[in-house]
Short mmCIF file of N, CA and C in Angstrom, two decimals:
data_model
loop_
_atom_site.label_atom_id
_atom_site.label_comp_id
_atom_site.label_asym_id
_atom_site.label_seq_id
_atom_site.Cartn_x
_atom_site.Cartn_y
_atom_site.Cartn_z
N MET A 291 -21.90 43.97 28.88
CA MET A 291 -22.13 42.96 27.87
C MET A 291 -21.28 41.72 28.19
N ALA A 292 -21.89 40.57 28.20
CA ALA A 292 -21.21 39.32 28.56
C ALA A 292 -20.53 38.73 27.32
N ILE A 293 -19.37 38.19 27.54
CA ILE A 293 -18.64 37.54 26.45
C ILE A 293 -19.03 36.07 26.43
N ARG A 294 -19.49 35.64 25.28
CA ARG A 294 -19.89 34.25 25.16
C ARG A 294 -18.77 33.45 24.51
N LYS A 295 -18.51 32.30 25.08
CA LYS A 295 -17.51 31.42 24.48
C LYS A 295 -18.20 30.56 23.43
N ARG A 296 -17.51 30.36 22.35
CA ARG A 296 -18.05 29.50 21.30
C ARG A 296 -17.81 28.04 21.68
N PHE A 297 -18.77 27.22 21.35
CA PHE A 297 -18.64 25.80 21.63
C PHE A 297 -17.75 25.17 20.57
N ARG A 298 -16.69 24.56 21.02
CA ARG A 298 -15.81 23.85 20.09
C ARG A 298 -15.78 22.38 20.50
N PRO A 299 -16.27 21.54 19.62
CA PRO A 299 -16.27 20.11 19.99
C PRO A 299 -14.84 19.58 20.09
N GLN A 300 -14.62 18.77 21.10
CA GLN A 300 -13.30 18.16 21.29
C GLN A 300 -13.12 17.04 20.27
N PRO A 301 -11.92 16.93 19.74
CA PRO A 301 -11.70 15.83 18.79
C PRO A 301 -11.86 14.49 19.52
N ARG A 302 -12.46 13.54 18.83
CA ARG A 302 -12.66 12.23 19.43
C ARG A 302 -11.34 11.52 19.57
N ARG A 303 -11.13 10.94 20.71
CA ARG A 303 -9.92 10.16 20.92
C ARG A 303 -10.25 8.71 20.61
N GLU A 304 -9.42 8.16 19.80
CA GLU A 304 -9.61 6.76 19.44
C GLU A 304 -9.19 5.89 20.63
N ASN A 305 -9.85 4.75 20.76
CA ASN A 305 -9.48 3.80 21.80
C ASN A 305 -8.05 3.35 21.54
N LYS A 306 -7.20 3.49 22.54
CA LYS A 306 -5.79 3.16 22.37
C LYS A 306 -5.61 1.68 22.05
N ASN A 307 -6.39 0.84 22.68
CA ASN A 307 -6.29 -0.59 22.45
C ASN A 307 -7.35 -1.04 21.46
N PRO A 308 -6.96 -1.74 20.40
CA PRO A 308 -7.96 -2.20 19.44
C PRO A 308 -8.82 -3.35 19.98
N HIS A 309 -8.39 -3.97 21.09
CA HIS A 309 -9.13 -5.07 21.68
C HIS A 309 -9.62 -4.68 23.07
N ASN A 310 -10.72 -5.29 23.49
CA ASN A 310 -11.16 -5.14 24.88
C ASN A 310 -10.33 -6.09 25.73
N ILE A 311 -9.81 -5.57 26.85
CA ILE A 311 -9.00 -6.43 27.71
C ILE A 311 -9.52 -6.35 29.15
N ASN A 312 -9.31 -7.44 29.88
CA ASN A 312 -9.65 -7.59 31.29
C ASN A 312 -11.03 -7.04 31.64
N GLU A 313 -11.10 -6.00 32.47
CA GLU A 313 -12.40 -5.49 32.96
C GLU A 313 -13.22 -4.79 31.88
N LYS A 314 -12.66 -4.51 30.73
CA LYS A 314 -13.38 -3.82 29.67
C LYS A 314 -14.28 -4.77 28.87
N ILE A 315 -14.15 -6.06 29.14
CA ILE A 315 -15.00 -7.04 28.46
C ILE A 315 -16.37 -7.01 29.15
N LEU A 316 -17.40 -6.68 28.39
CA LEU A 316 -18.73 -6.45 28.97
C LEU A 316 -19.65 -7.66 28.90
N SER A 317 -19.33 -8.64 28.10
CA SER A 317 -20.18 -9.81 27.94
C SER A 317 -20.21 -10.65 29.23
N PRO A 318 -21.38 -11.20 29.60
CA PRO A 318 -21.43 -12.00 30.83
C PRO A 318 -20.72 -13.36 30.71
N LYS A 319 -20.73 -13.95 29.50
CA LYS A 319 -20.05 -15.24 29.28
C LYS A 319 -19.10 -15.09 28.09
N VAL A 320 -18.00 -15.83 28.15
CA VAL A 320 -17.01 -15.80 27.07
C VAL A 320 -16.54 -17.21 26.77
N ARG A 321 -16.12 -17.42 25.53
CA ARG A 321 -15.50 -18.69 25.15
C ARG A 321 -14.00 -18.48 25.32
N LEU A 322 -13.38 -19.31 26.14
CA LEU A 322 -11.98 -19.11 26.50
C LEU A 322 -11.10 -20.06 25.70
N VAL A 323 -10.05 -19.52 25.07
CA VAL A 323 -9.06 -20.31 24.36
C VAL A 323 -7.69 -19.84 24.79
N GLY A 324 -6.67 -20.62 24.51
CA GLY A 324 -5.31 -20.21 24.85
C GLY A 324 -4.47 -21.39 25.28
N ASP A 325 -3.21 -21.13 25.60
CA ASP A 325 -2.28 -22.17 26.03
C ASP A 325 -2.54 -22.50 27.50
N ASN A 326 -2.40 -23.76 27.86
CA ASN A 326 -2.55 -24.25 29.25
C ASN A 326 -3.93 -23.97 29.82
N ILE A 327 -4.96 -23.90 28.97
CA ILE A 327 -6.31 -23.58 29.43
C ILE A 327 -7.26 -24.58 28.79
N GLU A 328 -8.21 -25.04 29.59
CA GLU A 328 -9.24 -25.92 29.06
C GLU A 328 -10.23 -25.07 28.27
N VAL A 329 -10.35 -25.35 26.97
CA VAL A 329 -11.23 -24.56 26.10
C VAL A 329 -12.68 -24.82 26.49
N GLY A 330 -13.45 -23.73 26.61
CA GLY A 330 -14.85 -23.87 26.97
C GLY A 330 -15.48 -22.52 27.21
N VAL A 331 -16.78 -22.53 27.57
CA VAL A 331 -17.51 -21.30 27.85
C VAL A 331 -17.46 -21.06 29.36
N TYR A 332 -17.00 -19.89 29.77
CA TYR A 332 -16.87 -19.51 31.18
C TYR A 332 -17.59 -18.19 31.41
N SER A 333 -17.89 -17.92 32.67
CA SER A 333 -18.38 -16.57 32.99
C SER A 333 -17.17 -15.64 32.91
N THR A 334 -17.41 -14.38 32.62
CA THR A 334 -16.30 -13.42 32.46
C THR A 334 -15.49 -13.33 33.75
N ARG A 335 -16.16 -13.39 34.89
CA ARG A 335 -15.47 -13.30 36.19
C ARG A 335 -14.50 -14.47 36.37
N ASP A 336 -14.95 -15.70 36.03
CA ASP A 336 -14.09 -16.88 36.16
C ASP A 336 -12.89 -16.78 35.20
N ALA A 337 -13.14 -16.30 33.99
CA ALA A 337 -12.06 -16.16 33.01
C ALA A 337 -11.03 -15.14 33.49
N LEU A 338 -11.51 -14.03 34.07
CA LEU A 338 -10.59 -13.02 34.62
C LEU A 338 -9.76 -13.59 35.76
N THR A 339 -10.39 -14.40 36.61
CA THR A 339 -9.68 -15.03 37.73
C THR A 339 -8.57 -15.94 37.21
N LYS A 340 -8.88 -16.75 36.17
CA LYS A 340 -7.86 -17.63 35.58
C LYS A 340 -6.70 -16.82 35.01
N ALA A 341 -7.03 -15.70 34.34
CA ALA A 341 -5.99 -14.85 33.75
C ALA A 341 -5.09 -14.27 34.84
N LYS A 342 -5.70 -13.83 35.95
CA LYS A 342 -4.90 -13.25 37.04
C LYS A 342 -4.04 -14.30 37.71
N GLU A 343 -4.53 -15.55 37.81
CA GLU A 343 -3.73 -16.64 38.39
C GLU A 343 -2.47 -16.87 37.56
N LEU A 344 -2.62 -16.77 36.23
CA LEU A 344 -1.48 -16.97 35.34
C LEU A 344 -0.67 -15.69 35.12
N GLU A 345 -1.10 -14.59 35.75
CA GLU A 345 -0.46 -13.27 35.62
C GLU A 345 -0.40 -12.82 34.15
N LEU A 346 -1.51 -13.05 33.44
CA LEU A 346 -1.63 -12.64 32.04
C LEU A 346 -2.91 -11.83 31.88
N ASP A 347 -3.20 -11.40 30.65
CA ASP A 347 -4.38 -10.59 30.36
C ASP A 347 -5.44 -11.42 29.65
N LEU A 348 -6.69 -11.11 29.91
CA LEU A 348 -7.81 -11.69 29.19
C LEU A 348 -8.14 -10.73 28.05
N VAL A 349 -7.96 -11.19 26.82
CA VAL A 349 -8.13 -10.33 25.65
C VAL A 349 -9.26 -10.87 24.78
N GLU A 350 -10.18 -9.97 24.41
CA GLU A 350 -11.30 -10.33 23.54
C GLU A 350 -10.80 -10.35 22.10
N ILE A 351 -10.70 -11.55 21.54
CA ILE A 351 -10.16 -11.72 20.19
C ILE A 351 -11.25 -11.54 19.14
N SER A 352 -12.40 -12.17 19.37
CA SER A 352 -13.49 -12.11 18.40
C SER A 352 -14.76 -11.64 19.12
N PRO A 353 -15.00 -10.31 19.17
CA PRO A 353 -16.13 -9.79 19.93
C PRO A 353 -17.50 -10.07 19.30
N LYS A 354 -17.55 -10.36 18.00
CA LYS A 354 -18.83 -10.54 17.33
C LYS A 354 -19.36 -11.97 17.46
N ALA A 355 -18.54 -12.90 17.92
CA ALA A 355 -18.97 -14.29 18.08
C ALA A 355 -19.97 -14.39 19.24
N ASP A 356 -20.70 -15.49 19.30
CA ASP A 356 -21.66 -15.67 20.38
C ASP A 356 -21.35 -16.96 21.11
N PRO A 357 -20.82 -16.98 22.30
CA PRO A 357 -20.31 -15.86 23.10
C PRO A 357 -18.96 -15.38 22.55
N PRO A 358 -18.53 -14.15 22.90
CA PRO A 358 -17.27 -13.62 22.40
C PRO A 358 -16.09 -14.52 22.76
N VAL A 359 -15.14 -14.63 21.83
CA VAL A 359 -13.97 -15.48 22.05
C VAL A 359 -12.89 -14.63 22.72
N CYS A 360 -12.37 -15.15 23.85
CA CYS A 360 -11.30 -14.46 24.58
C CYS A 360 -10.11 -15.39 24.70
N LYS A 361 -8.93 -14.79 24.83
CA LYS A 361 -7.71 -15.57 24.94
C LYS A 361 -6.89 -15.02 26.09
N ILE A 362 -6.25 -15.90 26.83
CA ILE A 362 -5.39 -15.47 27.94
C ILE A 362 -3.97 -15.40 27.40
N ILE A 363 -3.47 -14.16 27.26
CA ILE A 363 -2.12 -13.92 26.71
C ILE A 363 -1.51 -12.69 27.37
N ASP A 364 -0.21 -12.50 27.15
CA ASP A 364 0.45 -11.27 27.58
C ASP A 364 0.14 -10.23 26.50
N TYR A 365 -0.70 -9.25 26.84
CA TYR A 365 -1.23 -8.32 25.83
C TYR A 365 -0.14 -7.45 25.21
N LYS A 366 0.78 -6.95 26.02
CA LYS A 366 1.86 -6.09 25.48
C LYS A 366 2.70 -6.87 24.48
N LYS A 367 3.01 -8.12 24.81
CA LYS A 367 3.81 -8.96 23.92
C LYS A 367 3.03 -9.24 22.63
N PHE A 368 1.72 -9.47 22.77
CA PHE A 368 0.84 -9.72 21.63
C PHE A 368 0.85 -8.52 20.67
N LEU A 369 0.72 -7.30 21.22
CA LEU A 369 0.74 -6.09 20.39
C LEU A 369 2.09 -5.91 19.72
N TYR A 370 3.16 -6.18 20.46
CA TYR A 370 4.52 -6.06 19.91
C TYR A 370 4.70 -7.00 18.72
N GLU A 371 4.28 -8.25 18.88
CA GLU A 371 4.44 -9.22 17.80
C GLU A 371 3.56 -8.86 16.60
N GLN A 372 2.39 -8.31 16.87
CA GLN A 372 1.49 -7.90 15.78
C GLN A 372 2.13 -6.75 14.98
N LYS A 373 2.71 -5.76 15.68
CA LYS A 373 3.38 -4.65 14.99
C LYS A 373 4.57 -5.16 14.19
N LYS A 374 5.29 -6.12 14.76
CA LYS A 374 6.45 -6.69 14.09
C LYS A 374 6.03 -7.38 12.80
N ARG A 375 4.92 -8.15 12.86
CA ARG A 375 4.42 -8.83 11.65
C ARG A 375 4.01 -7.82 10.59
N GLU A 376 3.33 -6.74 11.00
CA GLU A 376 2.90 -5.71 10.05
C GLU A 376 4.10 -5.03 9.40
N LYS A 377 5.15 -4.81 10.18
CA LYS A 377 6.37 -4.18 9.66
C LYS A 377 7.02 -5.07 8.60
N VAL A 378 7.07 -6.37 8.87
CA VAL A 378 7.65 -7.32 7.91
C VAL A 378 6.83 -7.36 6.64
N MET A 379 5.50 -7.36 6.78
CA MET A 379 4.63 -7.37 5.61
C MET A 379 4.81 -6.10 4.77
N LYS A 380 4.96 -4.97 5.46
CA LYS A 380 5.16 -3.70 4.76
C LYS A 380 6.49 -3.69 4.02
N ALA A 381 7.51 -4.28 4.63
CA ALA A 381 8.83 -4.32 4.01
C ALA A 381 8.83 -5.21 2.77
N LYS A 382 8.02 -6.28 2.80
CA LYS A 382 7.97 -7.19 1.67
C LYS A 382 7.19 -6.61 0.50
N ALA A 383 6.29 -5.65 0.77
CA ALA A 383 5.50 -5.05 -0.30
C ALA A 383 6.43 -4.27 -1.23
N THR A 384 6.27 -4.48 -2.51
CA THR A 384 7.14 -3.80 -3.47
C THR A 384 6.53 -2.47 -3.88
N LYS A 385 7.38 -1.49 -4.04
CA LYS A 385 6.93 -0.18 -4.48
C LYS A 385 7.27 -0.05 -5.96
N VAL A 386 6.27 0.33 -6.75
CA VAL A 386 6.47 0.46 -8.18
C VAL A 386 6.83 1.91 -8.49
N ILE A 387 7.97 2.08 -9.12
CA ILE A 387 8.43 3.41 -9.52
C ILE A 387 8.20 3.53 -11.02
N VAL A 388 7.56 4.63 -11.43
CA VAL A 388 7.31 4.86 -12.85
C VAL A 388 8.12 6.08 -13.29
N LYS A 389 9.00 5.87 -14.25
CA LYS A 389 9.81 6.96 -14.82
C LYS A 389 9.22 7.32 -16.18
N GLU A 390 9.24 8.61 -16.48
CA GLU A 390 8.66 9.07 -17.75
C GLU A 390 9.74 9.58 -18.69
N ILE A 391 9.51 9.34 -19.97
CA ILE A 391 10.36 9.90 -21.03
C ILE A 391 9.43 10.51 -22.06
N ARG A 392 9.71 11.76 -22.40
CA ARG A 392 8.84 12.50 -23.32
C ARG A 392 9.56 12.70 -24.65
N PHE A 393 8.84 12.44 -25.72
CA PHE A 393 9.33 12.67 -27.07
C PHE A 393 8.40 13.65 -27.77
N GLY A 394 8.92 14.26 -28.81
CA GLY A 394 8.09 15.02 -29.74
C GLY A 394 7.87 14.14 -30.95
N PRO A 395 6.89 14.45 -31.81
CA PRO A 395 6.63 13.58 -32.96
C PRO A 395 7.79 13.55 -33.96
N GLN A 396 8.61 14.63 -33.96
CA GLN A 396 9.73 14.67 -34.91
C GLN A 396 11.06 14.76 -34.17
N THR A 397 11.23 13.91 -33.16
CA THR A 397 12.48 13.88 -32.39
C THR A 397 13.59 13.36 -33.30
N ASP A 398 14.73 14.06 -33.32
CA ASP A 398 15.83 13.62 -34.20
C ASP A 398 16.59 12.45 -33.56
N ASP A 399 17.50 11.85 -34.33
CA ASP A 399 18.18 10.63 -33.91
C ASP A 399 19.02 10.81 -32.65
N HIS A 400 19.75 11.91 -32.55
CA HIS A 400 20.62 12.12 -31.38
C HIS A 400 19.80 12.20 -30.10
N ASP A 401 18.72 12.98 -30.11
CA ASP A 401 17.85 13.10 -28.93
C ASP A 401 17.21 11.75 -28.60
N TYR A 402 16.81 11.02 -29.63
CA TYR A 402 16.20 9.71 -29.43
C TYR A 402 17.19 8.77 -28.73
N GLU A 403 18.44 8.73 -29.22
CA GLU A 403 19.46 7.84 -28.63
C GLU A 403 19.74 8.24 -27.18
N PHE A 404 19.80 9.53 -26.93
CA PHE A 404 20.05 10.05 -25.58
C PHE A 404 18.94 9.60 -24.62
N LYS A 405 17.70 9.74 -25.05
CA LYS A 405 16.56 9.37 -24.21
C LYS A 405 16.45 7.85 -24.08
N LYS A 406 16.87 7.14 -25.13
CA LYS A 406 16.84 5.67 -25.07
C LYS A 406 17.82 5.16 -24.02
N LYS A 407 18.99 5.82 -23.89
CA LYS A 407 19.97 5.42 -22.86
C LYS A 407 19.39 5.60 -21.47
N HIS A 408 18.65 6.70 -21.28
CA HIS A 408 17.99 6.91 -19.99
C HIS A 408 16.96 5.81 -19.73
N ALA A 409 16.20 5.46 -20.78
CA ALA A 409 15.18 4.42 -20.65
C ALA A 409 15.82 3.08 -20.26
N GLU A 410 16.96 2.77 -20.88
CA GLU A 410 17.68 1.54 -20.54
C GLU A 410 18.09 1.54 -19.07
N LYS A 411 18.59 2.67 -18.59
CA LYS A 411 19.03 2.79 -17.20
C LYS A 411 17.84 2.60 -16.25
N PHE A 412 16.70 3.22 -16.58
CA PHE A 412 15.51 3.09 -15.73
C PHE A 412 15.06 1.63 -15.64
N LEU A 413 15.04 0.94 -16.79
CA LEU A 413 14.60 -0.46 -16.79
C LEU A 413 15.59 -1.36 -16.05
N LYS A 414 16.89 -1.07 -16.17
CA LYS A 414 17.90 -1.86 -15.44
C LYS A 414 17.76 -1.65 -13.93
N ASP A 415 17.35 -0.45 -13.52
CA ASP A 415 17.16 -0.17 -12.09
C ASP A 415 15.86 -0.75 -11.56
N GLY A 416 15.02 -1.32 -12.43
CA GLY A 416 13.78 -1.97 -11.99
C GLY A 416 12.56 -1.07 -11.99
N ALA A 417 12.65 0.11 -12.61
CA ALA A 417 11.49 1.02 -12.65
C ALA A 417 10.69 0.76 -13.92
N LYS A 418 9.39 1.03 -13.86
CA LYS A 418 8.56 0.95 -15.06
C LYS A 418 8.84 2.20 -15.89
N LEU A 419 8.63 2.09 -17.17
CA LEU A 419 8.89 3.21 -18.06
C LEU A 419 7.59 3.62 -18.74
N LYS A 420 7.32 4.92 -18.67
CA LYS A 420 6.18 5.48 -19.38
C LYS A 420 6.77 6.40 -20.45
N ALA A 421 6.73 5.94 -21.68
CA ALA A 421 7.25 6.74 -22.79
C ALA A 421 6.06 7.34 -23.50
N TYR A 422 6.14 8.63 -23.75
CA TYR A 422 5.02 9.25 -24.45
C TYR A 422 5.50 10.30 -25.43
N VAL A 423 4.68 10.48 -26.47
CA VAL A 423 4.91 11.51 -27.48
C VAL A 423 3.85 12.57 -27.25
N PHE A 424 4.30 13.82 -27.08
CA PHE A 424 3.37 14.92 -26.83
C PHE A 424 3.22 15.70 -28.13
N PHE A 425 1.97 15.86 -28.54
CA PHE A 425 1.70 16.59 -29.78
C PHE A 425 1.24 18.00 -29.44
N LYS A 426 2.05 18.99 -29.89
CA LYS A 426 1.70 20.40 -29.66
C LYS A 426 0.95 20.92 -30.87
N GLY A 427 -0.06 21.69 -30.62
CA GLY A 427 -0.77 22.39 -31.71
C GLY A 427 -1.21 21.46 -32.82
N ARG A 428 -0.75 21.80 -34.04
CA ARG A 428 -1.18 21.04 -35.21
C ARG A 428 -0.31 19.82 -35.47
N SER A 429 0.66 19.56 -34.61
CA SER A 429 1.52 18.39 -34.84
C SER A 429 0.78 17.08 -34.64
N ILE A 430 -0.48 17.14 -34.23
CA ILE A 430 -1.30 15.93 -34.05
C ILE A 430 -1.47 15.20 -35.38
N VAL A 431 -1.27 15.90 -36.49
CA VAL A 431 -1.38 15.25 -37.80
C VAL A 431 -0.27 14.23 -38.00
N TYR A 432 0.79 14.27 -37.18
CA TYR A 432 1.91 13.34 -37.29
C TYR A 432 1.80 12.20 -36.28
N LYS A 433 0.56 11.82 -35.92
CA LYS A 433 0.41 10.78 -34.89
C LYS A 433 1.00 9.45 -35.34
N ASP A 434 1.02 9.18 -36.65
CA ASP A 434 1.63 7.93 -37.12
C ASP A 434 3.14 7.94 -36.88
N GLN A 435 3.79 9.12 -37.00
CA GLN A 435 5.23 9.22 -36.70
C GLN A 435 5.48 8.97 -35.21
N GLY A 436 4.61 9.47 -34.37
CA GLY A 436 4.73 9.25 -32.92
C GLY A 436 4.61 7.77 -32.59
N GLU A 437 3.66 7.08 -33.23
CA GLU A 437 3.48 5.65 -32.98
C GLU A 437 4.70 4.86 -33.46
N ILE A 438 5.24 5.22 -34.61
CA ILE A 438 6.43 4.55 -35.13
C ILE A 438 7.60 4.74 -34.17
N LEU A 439 7.75 5.95 -33.64
CA LEU A 439 8.82 6.26 -32.69
C LEU A 439 8.72 5.38 -31.43
N LEU A 440 7.52 5.27 -30.87
CA LEU A 440 7.33 4.46 -29.66
C LEU A 440 7.53 2.97 -29.93
N LEU A 441 7.06 2.49 -31.08
CA LEU A 441 7.26 1.08 -31.42
C LEU A 441 8.73 0.76 -31.65
N LYS A 442 9.46 1.72 -32.23
CA LYS A 442 10.90 1.55 -32.43
C LYS A 442 11.60 1.44 -31.07
N LEU A 443 11.19 2.30 -30.13
CA LEU A 443 11.75 2.26 -28.78
C LEU A 443 11.45 0.91 -28.12
N ALA A 444 10.23 0.43 -28.26
CA ALA A 444 9.85 -0.85 -27.66
C ALA A 444 10.66 -2.00 -28.24
N SER A 445 10.88 -1.99 -29.53
CA SER A 445 11.65 -3.09 -30.15
C SER A 445 13.11 -3.04 -29.74
N GLU A 446 13.67 -1.84 -29.54
CA GLU A 446 15.08 -1.73 -29.14
C GLU A 446 15.29 -2.04 -27.66
N LEU A 447 14.24 -1.90 -26.85
CA LEU A 447 14.35 -2.21 -25.43
C LEU A 447 13.77 -3.58 -25.09
N GLU A 448 13.54 -4.39 -26.11
CA GLU A 448 12.89 -5.68 -25.93
C GLU A 448 13.65 -6.61 -24.99
N ASP A 449 14.98 -6.54 -25.00
CA ASP A 449 15.76 -7.43 -24.13
C ASP A 449 15.73 -6.99 -22.67
N LEU A 450 15.41 -5.73 -22.38
CA LEU A 450 15.38 -5.22 -21.01
C LEU A 450 13.98 -5.21 -20.40
N GLY A 451 12.96 -5.04 -21.24
CA GLY A 451 11.60 -4.94 -20.70
C GLY A 451 10.57 -5.41 -21.69
N LYS A 452 9.37 -5.62 -21.17
CA LYS A 452 8.27 -6.03 -22.05
C LYS A 452 7.20 -4.95 -22.06
N VAL A 453 6.54 -4.80 -23.17
CA VAL A 453 5.53 -3.77 -23.34
C VAL A 453 4.28 -4.17 -22.58
N GLU A 454 3.86 -3.33 -21.66
CA GLU A 454 2.63 -3.58 -20.90
C GLU A 454 1.42 -3.02 -21.63
N GLN A 455 1.62 -1.87 -22.25
CA GLN A 455 0.52 -1.24 -22.99
C GLN A 455 1.08 -0.69 -24.29
N MET A 456 0.49 -1.09 -25.38
CA MET A 456 0.91 -0.61 -26.70
C MET A 456 0.59 0.88 -26.81
N PRO A 457 1.23 1.59 -27.75
CA PRO A 457 0.97 3.02 -27.90
C PRO A 457 -0.51 3.32 -28.06
N LYS A 458 -1.00 4.26 -27.23
CA LYS A 458 -2.43 4.58 -27.23
C LYS A 458 -2.55 6.10 -27.15
N LEU A 459 -3.36 6.67 -28.02
CA LEU A 459 -3.54 8.12 -28.06
C LEU A 459 -4.61 8.55 -27.08
N GLU A 460 -4.24 9.43 -26.16
CA GLU A 460 -5.18 9.99 -25.18
C GLU A 460 -5.03 11.50 -25.24
N GLY A 461 -5.97 12.16 -25.87
CA GLY A 461 -5.89 13.61 -26.01
C GLY A 461 -4.73 13.98 -26.92
N LYS A 462 -3.76 14.75 -26.37
CA LYS A 462 -2.59 15.17 -27.17
C LYS A 462 -1.37 14.34 -26.85
N ARG A 463 -1.56 13.22 -26.15
CA ARG A 463 -0.44 12.35 -25.79
C ARG A 463 -0.66 10.95 -26.33
N MET A 464 0.41 10.36 -26.83
CA MET A 464 0.40 8.95 -27.20
C MET A 464 1.31 8.26 -26.20
N THR A 465 0.74 7.36 -25.39
CA THR A 465 1.47 6.78 -24.27
C THR A 465 1.71 5.29 -24.47
N MET A 466 2.86 4.82 -23.95
CA MET A 466 3.20 3.40 -23.98
C MET A 466 3.91 3.07 -22.67
N PHE A 467 3.58 1.92 -22.05
CA PHE A 467 4.22 1.49 -20.82
C PHE A 467 5.10 0.28 -21.08
N ILE A 468 6.30 0.30 -20.49
CA ILE A 468 7.22 -0.84 -20.59
C ILE A 468 7.61 -1.22 -19.17
N ALA A 469 7.44 -2.49 -18.83
CA ALA A 469 7.81 -3.00 -17.50
C ALA A 469 9.14 -3.72 -17.61
N PRO A 470 10.00 -3.63 -16.58
CA PRO A 470 11.28 -4.34 -16.63
C PRO A 470 11.06 -5.83 -16.57
N LYS A 471 11.94 -6.59 -17.27
CA LYS A 471 11.85 -8.05 -17.20
C LYS A 471 12.42 -8.47 -15.86
N THR A 472 11.76 -9.47 -15.26
CA THR A 472 12.22 -9.95 -13.95
C THR A 472 13.49 -10.75 -14.14
N LYS A 473 14.40 -10.59 -13.18
CA LYS A 473 15.68 -11.31 -13.24
C LYS A 473 15.49 -12.69 -12.65
N LYS A 474 16.02 -13.69 -13.34
CA LYS A 474 15.87 -15.07 -12.86
C LYS A 474 17.21 -15.65 -12.52
#
């Protein structure tokens, strides 16, 4: 009895370079741009010759144009600068942290003050605050107490943050969002 091997498709390898460079450019004519180059439409062979004279790479910048736009640049340096720009953009993007504080509809004063101190700390650290009242079982009948509790919290934290969303009942939770005030 012969043993048959199962066919397993190989995972596709992505093209390492996002751009076509040098001999990988398939178009017969290209529009050439770049430094120290006369802008115009050239045959791909002539453009490659110019790139080799300058000891640089011919890179297809806009492949969908007619004819495709190519630029004579140092490709490795171009990729390095592109990664560097992306890294700077990523560093500038702000990450929003949301901290949660949970109350019951009949939270007593000491617990409320304790949780309010945590809320103040979260807002001072620049995190958004999600304060919610969770109603267990039949405690849903006290939804007005939960709303009063959240509004009291919002008024006491008014100097540190502004209310993004007023108390809203969703299922068994009444939720309110407070964003930190920006420092000027």
